[in-house]
mmCIF file of C-alpha atoms and ligand atoms in Angstrom:
data_model
loop_
_atom_site.group_PDB
_atom_site.id
_atom_site.type_symbol
_atom_site.label_atom_id
_atom_site.label_comp_id
_atom_site.label_asym_id
_atom_site.label_seq_id
_atom_site.Cartn_x
_atom_site.Cartn_y
_atom_site.Cartn_z
ATOM 1 C CA MET L 8 101.445 59.342 88.943
ATOM 2 C CA GLY L 9 101.274 62.139 91.580
ATOM 3 C CA TYR L 10 99.984 65.506 90.781
ATOM 4 C CA ASP L 11 103.430 66.849 91.813
ATOM 5 C CA MET L 12 105.292 64.749 89.206
ATOM 6 C CA GLY L 13 107.839 67.044 87.680
ATOM 7 C CA VAL L 14 108.658 68.866 90.889
ATOM 8 C CA LYS L 15 112.468 68.734 91.388
ATOM 9 C CA ARG L 16 112.617 70.456 94.772
ATOM 10 C CA VAL L 17 110.521 72.692 96.950
ATOM 11 C CA LEU L 18 111.943 76.209 97.026
ATOM 12 C CA PHE L 19 109.374 77.884 99.353
ATOM 13 C CA SER L 20 106.965 75.901 101.520
ATOM 14 C CA SER L 21 103.461 76.865 102.175
ATOM 15 C CA GLU L 22 104.455 78.084 105.685
ATOM 16 C CA GLU L 23 107.227 80.289 104.347
ATOM 17 C CA ILE L 24 104.932 81.715 101.753
ATOM 18 C CA HIS L 25 102.213 82.442 104.259
ATOM 19 C CA ASP L 26 104.614 84.105 106.602
ATOM 20 C CA ARG L 27 105.839 86.530 103.935
ATOM 21 C CA VAL L 28 102.255 87.114 102.627
ATOM 22 C CA ARG L 29 101.140 87.930 106.167
ATOM 23 C CA ARG L 30 103.827 90.485 106.520
ATOM 24 C CA ALA L 31 103.044 92.124 103.187
ATOM 25 C CA GLY L 32 99.425 92.291 104.176
ATOM 26 C CA GLU L 33 100.290 94.051 107.442
ATOM 27 C CA MET L 34 102.473 96.540 105.605
ATOM 28 C CA ILE L 35 99.758 97.328 102.987
ATOM 29 C CA SER L 36 97.202 97.716 105.732
ATOM 30 C CA ARG L 37 99.378 100.264 107.492
ATOM 31 C CA GLU L 38 100.425 102.114 104.366
ATOM 32 C CA TYR L 39 96.911 102.403 102.832
ATOM 33 C CA GLN L 40 94.956 103.125 105.969
ATOM 34 C CA GLY L 41 92.113 105.568 105.075
ATOM 35 C CA LYS L 42 92.894 105.525 101.409
ATOM 36 C CA PRO L 43 90.692 104.041 98.617
ATOM 37 C CA LEU L 44 92.595 100.894 97.649
ATOM 38 C CA LEU L 45 92.134 98.700 94.578
ATOM 39 C CA LEU L 46 94.058 95.439 94.358
ATOM 40 C CA ILE L 47 94.350 94.272 90.760
ATOM 41 C CA GLY L 48 95.423 90.614 90.283
ATOM 42 C CA ILE L 49 97.121 89.705 87.085
ATOM 43 C CA LEU L 50 95.583 86.483 85.896
ATOM 44 C CA ASN L 51 96.089 83.547 85.784
ATOM 45 C CA GLY L 52 99.327 83.231 87.840
ATOM 46 C CA SER L 53 98.436 85.546 90.713
ATOM 47 C CA PHE L 54 95.182 83.988 91.742
ATOM 48 C CA MET L 55 96.442 82.072 94.760
ATOM 49 C CA PHE L 56 98.754 84.800 95.997
ATOM 50 C CA MET L 57 95.967 87.347 95.524
ATOM 51 C CA ALA L 58 93.483 85.270 97.511
ATOM 52 C CA ASP L 59 95.944 84.747 100.374
ATOM 53 C CA LEU L 60 97.092 88.405 100.323
ATOM 54 C CA CYS L 61 93.405 89.614 100.525
ATOM 55 C CA ARG L 62 92.919 87.610 103.718
ATOM 56 C CA GLU L 63 95.837 89.347 105.337
ATOM 57 C CA ILE L 64 94.757 92.962 104.633
ATOM 58 C CA THR L 65 92.759 94.372 107.526
ATOM 59 C CA ILE L 66 91.572 97.648 105.849
ATOM 60 C CA PRO L 67 88.733 98.098 103.425
ATOM 61 C CA PHE L 68 89.712 97.588 99.735
ATOM 62 C CA GLU L 69 88.290 96.501 96.337
ATOM 63 C CA VAL L 70 89.449 93.577 94.138
ATOM 64 C CA ALA L 71 89.654 93.375 90.388
ATOM 65 C CA PHE L 72 91.546 91.252 87.936
ATOM 66 C CA MET L 73 93.219 91.747 84.583
ATOM 67 C CA LYS L 74 94.554 89.571 81.969
ATOM 68 C CA ALA L 75 97.509 90.825 79.885
ATOM 69 C CA LYS L 76 100.013 89.518 77.463
ATOM 70 C CA SER L 77 103.173 91.367 76.333
ATOM 71 C CA TYR L 78 104.529 91.103 72.890
ATOM 72 C CA SER L 79 108.149 89.853 72.853
ATOM 73 C CA GLY L 80 110.716 90.283 70.231
ATOM 74 C CA THR L 81 112.131 93.639 71.085
ATOM 75 C CA GLN L 82 114.350 94.813 73.889
ATOM 76 C CA SER L 83 111.875 97.542 74.719
ATOM 77 C CA ALA L 84 108.780 97.246 76.895
ATOM 78 C CA GLY L 85 106.829 97.000 73.707
ATOM 79 C CA SER L 86 103.013 96.801 73.809
ATOM 80 C CA VAL L 87 100.761 94.768 75.921
ATOM 81 C CA GLU L 88 97.415 93.271 75.000
ATOM 82 C CA ILE L 89 94.739 93.550 77.695
ATOM 83 C CA SER L 90 92.248 90.740 77.160
ATOM 84 C CA LEU L 91 90.425 91.336 80.513
ATOM 85 C CA ASP L 92 90.217 94.793 81.964
ATOM 86 C CA VAL L 93 88.973 96.266 85.204
ATOM 87 C CA ALA L 94 85.653 98.054 85.363
ATOM 88 C CA GLN L 95 86.667 100.602 88.000
ATOM 89 C CA ASP L 96 87.613 104.242 87.208
ATOM 90 C CA LEU L 97 91.283 104.015 88.265
ATOM 91 C CA SER L 98 91.457 107.776 88.902
ATOM 92 C CA ARG L 99 89.477 107.090 92.190
ATOM 93 C CA TYR L 100 91.929 104.612 93.615
ATOM 94 C CA HIS L 101 95.390 103.869 94.966
ATOM 95 C CA VAL L 102 96.210 100.827 92.883
ATOM 96 C CA ILE L 103 98.366 97.803 93.744
ATOM 97 C CA LEU L 104 99.044 95.354 90.959
ATOM 98 C CA VAL L 105 99.497 91.791 92.200
ATOM 99 C CA GLU L 106 101.814 89.567 90.089
ATOM 100 C CA ASP L 107 102.995 86.107 90.398
ATOM 101 C CA ILE L 108 106.493 86.526 89.025
ATOM 102 C CA ILE L 109 108.610 89.192 87.245
ATOM 103 C CA ASP L 110 110.877 87.501 84.751
ATOM 104 C CA THR L 111 111.941 89.647 81.709
ATOM 105 C CA GLY L 112 109.901 92.503 83.133
ATOM 106 C CA ARG L 113 108.062 93.061 79.844
ATOM 107 C CA THR L 114 104.523 92.390 81.006
ATOM 108 C CA LEU L 115 104.609 94.584 84.146
ATOM 109 C CA LYS L 116 106.556 97.403 82.519
ATOM 110 C CA ALA L 117 104.177 97.692 79.683
ATOM 111 C CA LEU L 118 101.049 97.185 81.827
ATOM 112 C CA SER L 119 102.149 99.754 84.497
ATOM 113 C CA GLU L 120 102.755 102.226 81.832
ATOM 114 C CA ARG L 121 99.356 101.695 80.252
ATOM 115 C CA LEU L 122 97.698 101.916 83.627
ATOM 116 C CA SER L 123 99.440 104.980 84.841
ATOM 117 C CA GLU L 124 97.969 106.798 81.767
ATOM 118 C CA ARG L 125 94.579 106.107 83.397
ATOM 119 C CA GLY L 126 95.458 108.387 86.327
ATOM 120 C CA ALA L 127 95.505 106.200 89.482
ATOM 121 C CA LEU L 128 96.099 108.180 92.615
ATOM 122 C CA SER L 129 99.194 105.968 92.971
ATOM 123 C CA LEU L 130 100.322 102.744 91.356
ATOM 124 C CA LYS L 131 102.495 100.053 93.062
ATOM 125 C CA VAL L 132 103.418 96.558 92.087
ATOM 126 C CA ILE L 133 103.694 93.676 94.507
ATOM 127 C CA THR L 134 105.199 90.329 93.168
ATOM 128 C CA LEU L 135 105.499 86.908 94.903
ATOM 129 C CA LEU L 136 108.734 86.110 93.008
ATOM 130 C CA ASP L 137 111.338 88.046 91.277
ATOM 131 C CA LYS L 138 113.997 86.690 88.763
ATOM 132 C CA PRO L 139 116.274 89.702 88.326
ATOM 133 C CA GLU L 140 118.860 87.748 86.303
ATOM 134 C CA ARG L 141 116.383 87.343 83.518
ATOM 135 C CA ARG L 142 115.397 90.952 83.182
ATOM 136 C CA LEU L 143 115.423 92.387 79.627
ATOM 137 C CA VAL L 144 113.720 95.720 80.390
ATOM 138 C CA ASP L 145 114.277 98.112 83.290
ATOM 139 C CA PHE L 146 111.410 97.310 85.675
ATOM 140 C CA ASN L 147 111.337 96.508 89.378
ATOM 141 C CA ALA L 148 108.459 95.689 91.719
ATOM 142 C CA ASP L 149 107.833 97.982 94.817
ATOM 143 C CA ILE L 150 107.517 94.893 96.937
ATOM 144 C CA SER L 151 108.899 91.433 96.145
ATOM 145 C CA LEU L 152 108.407 88.571 98.509
ATOM 146 C CA PHE L 153 111.084 86.190 97.245
ATOM 147 C CA THR L 154 114.020 86.696 94.831
ATOM 148 C CA ILE L 155 115.120 83.576 92.866
ATOM 149 C CA PRO L 156 117.922 82.638 90.479
ATOM 150 C CA ASP L 157 117.227 81.776 86.856
ATOM 151 C CA LEU L 158 115.073 78.694 87.458
ATOM 152 C CA PHE L 159 111.760 77.720 86.015
ATOM 153 C CA VAL L 160 109.359 77.427 88.930
ATOM 154 C CA VAL L 161 105.824 76.018 89.336
ATOM 155 C CA GLY L 162 103.125 75.965 92.019
ATOM 156 C CA TYR L 163 101.125 78.396 94.132
ATOM 157 C CA GLY L 164 99.552 79.740 90.981
ATOM 158 C CA LEU L 165 102.523 79.378 88.660
ATOM 159 C CA ASP L 166 102.128 76.900 85.726
ATOM 160 C CA LEU L 167 103.954 75.018 83.026
ATOM 161 C CA ASP L 168 101.514 74.859 80.239
ATOM 162 C CA GLU L 169 98.602 75.382 82.651
ATOM 163 C CA ARG L 170 99.690 72.502 84.966
ATOM 164 C CA TYR L 171 100.954 72.651 88.636
ATOM 165 C CA ARG L 172 99.043 75.886 89.518
ATOM 166 C CA GLY L 173 97.297 74.101 92.480
ATOM 167 C CA LEU L 174 100.478 73.103 94.387
ATOM 168 C CA PRO L 175 100.520 74.804 97.748
ATOM 169 C CA TYR L 176 104.224 75.533 97.555
ATOM 170 C CA VAL L 177 106.684 76.941 94.973
ATOM 171 C CA ALA L 178 108.959 74.417 93.448
ATOM 172 C CA GLU L 179 111.722 74.214 90.835
ATOM 173 C CA TYR L 180 110.411 72.265 87.788
ATOM 174 C CA GLY L 181 112.510 69.374 87.021
ATOM 175 C CA GLY L 182 110.936 67.977 83.819
ATOM 176 C CA ALA L 183 108.422 65.171 83.577
HETATM 177 P P1 IMP C 212 107.728 88.819 81.920
HETATM 178 O O1 IMP C 212 108.195 89.373 83.253
HETATM 179 O O2 IMP C 212 106.966 89.730 81.075
HETATM 180 O O3 IMP C 212 108.811 88.087 81.198
HETATM 181 O O4 IMP C 212 106.631 87.704 82.150
HETATM 182 C C1 IMP C 212 106.265 87.237 83.388
HETATM 183 C C2 IMP C 212 105.331 86.083 83.130
HETATM 184 O O5 IMP C 212 105.942 84.955 82.635
HETATM 185 C C3 IMP C 212 104.809 85.687 84.528
HETATM 186 O O6 IMP C 212 103.569 86.390 84.856
HETATM 187 C C4 IMP C 212 104.503 84.218 84.371
HETATM 188 O O7 IMP C 212 103.200 83.994 83.857
HETATM 189 C C5 IMP C 212 105.554 83.814 83.309
HETATM 190 N N1 IMP C 212 106.780 83.172 83.890
HETATM 191 C C6 IMP C 212 107.918 83.690 83.967
HETATM 192 N N2 IMP C 212 108.845 82.917 84.649
HETATM 193 C C7 IMP C 212 108.109 81.814 85.067
HETATM 194 C C8 IMP C 212 108.357 80.642 85.829
HETATM 195 O O8 IMP C 212 109.520 80.346 86.234
HETATM 196 N N3 IMP C 212 107.363 79.847 85.983
HETATM 197 C C9 IMP C 212 106.137 79.950 85.524
HETATM 198 N N4 IMP C 212 105.749 81.114 84.851
HETATM 199 C C10 IMP C 212 106.774 82.086 84.529
HETATM 200 MG MG1 MG C 213 101.517 85.581 84.815
#
């Protein structure tokens, strides 16, 4: 049994992902030159994207992580439970939230609203993947590397019940 059992087809290869991540890193390096920058990775799904993105940014910055879960059940953004928070005083930073995928949009909408109350100098969201067809609340990332249709995907940090996160590519899950 291979560790990739359940993978139906590869959507984005490791090379394609790294190409986009490299370009995003260059863009961020240009845009935030001379500014105090804090990258906040949303755990667990963003860990691999975050690690690669950090290596493509050529200006000084700080790294932090958050863990958040949104409450579903309503059409509104609702509330978000933050189970791991950042230690930094956000009012001193330009903040970029780093997410694996935006699906209904609930998590990021609620989380970015909560964070903007903490007075960051600016707040932007970068996501590896975007599934706009699934959106239930009005939210869009500032930078989205790949847009996908309504498919369940795994790999490059994304999981199904905590499995498949280590795959170096993004794949459609096919059931196994
Ligand atoms: P939402 O945008 O609040 O619905 O939630 C997004 C979160 O749901 C992401 O951070 C992922 O953890 C998870 N998620 C959504 N779609 C997928 C998928 O296709 N594969 C794996 N995780 C997903
Ligand atoms: Mg996630």
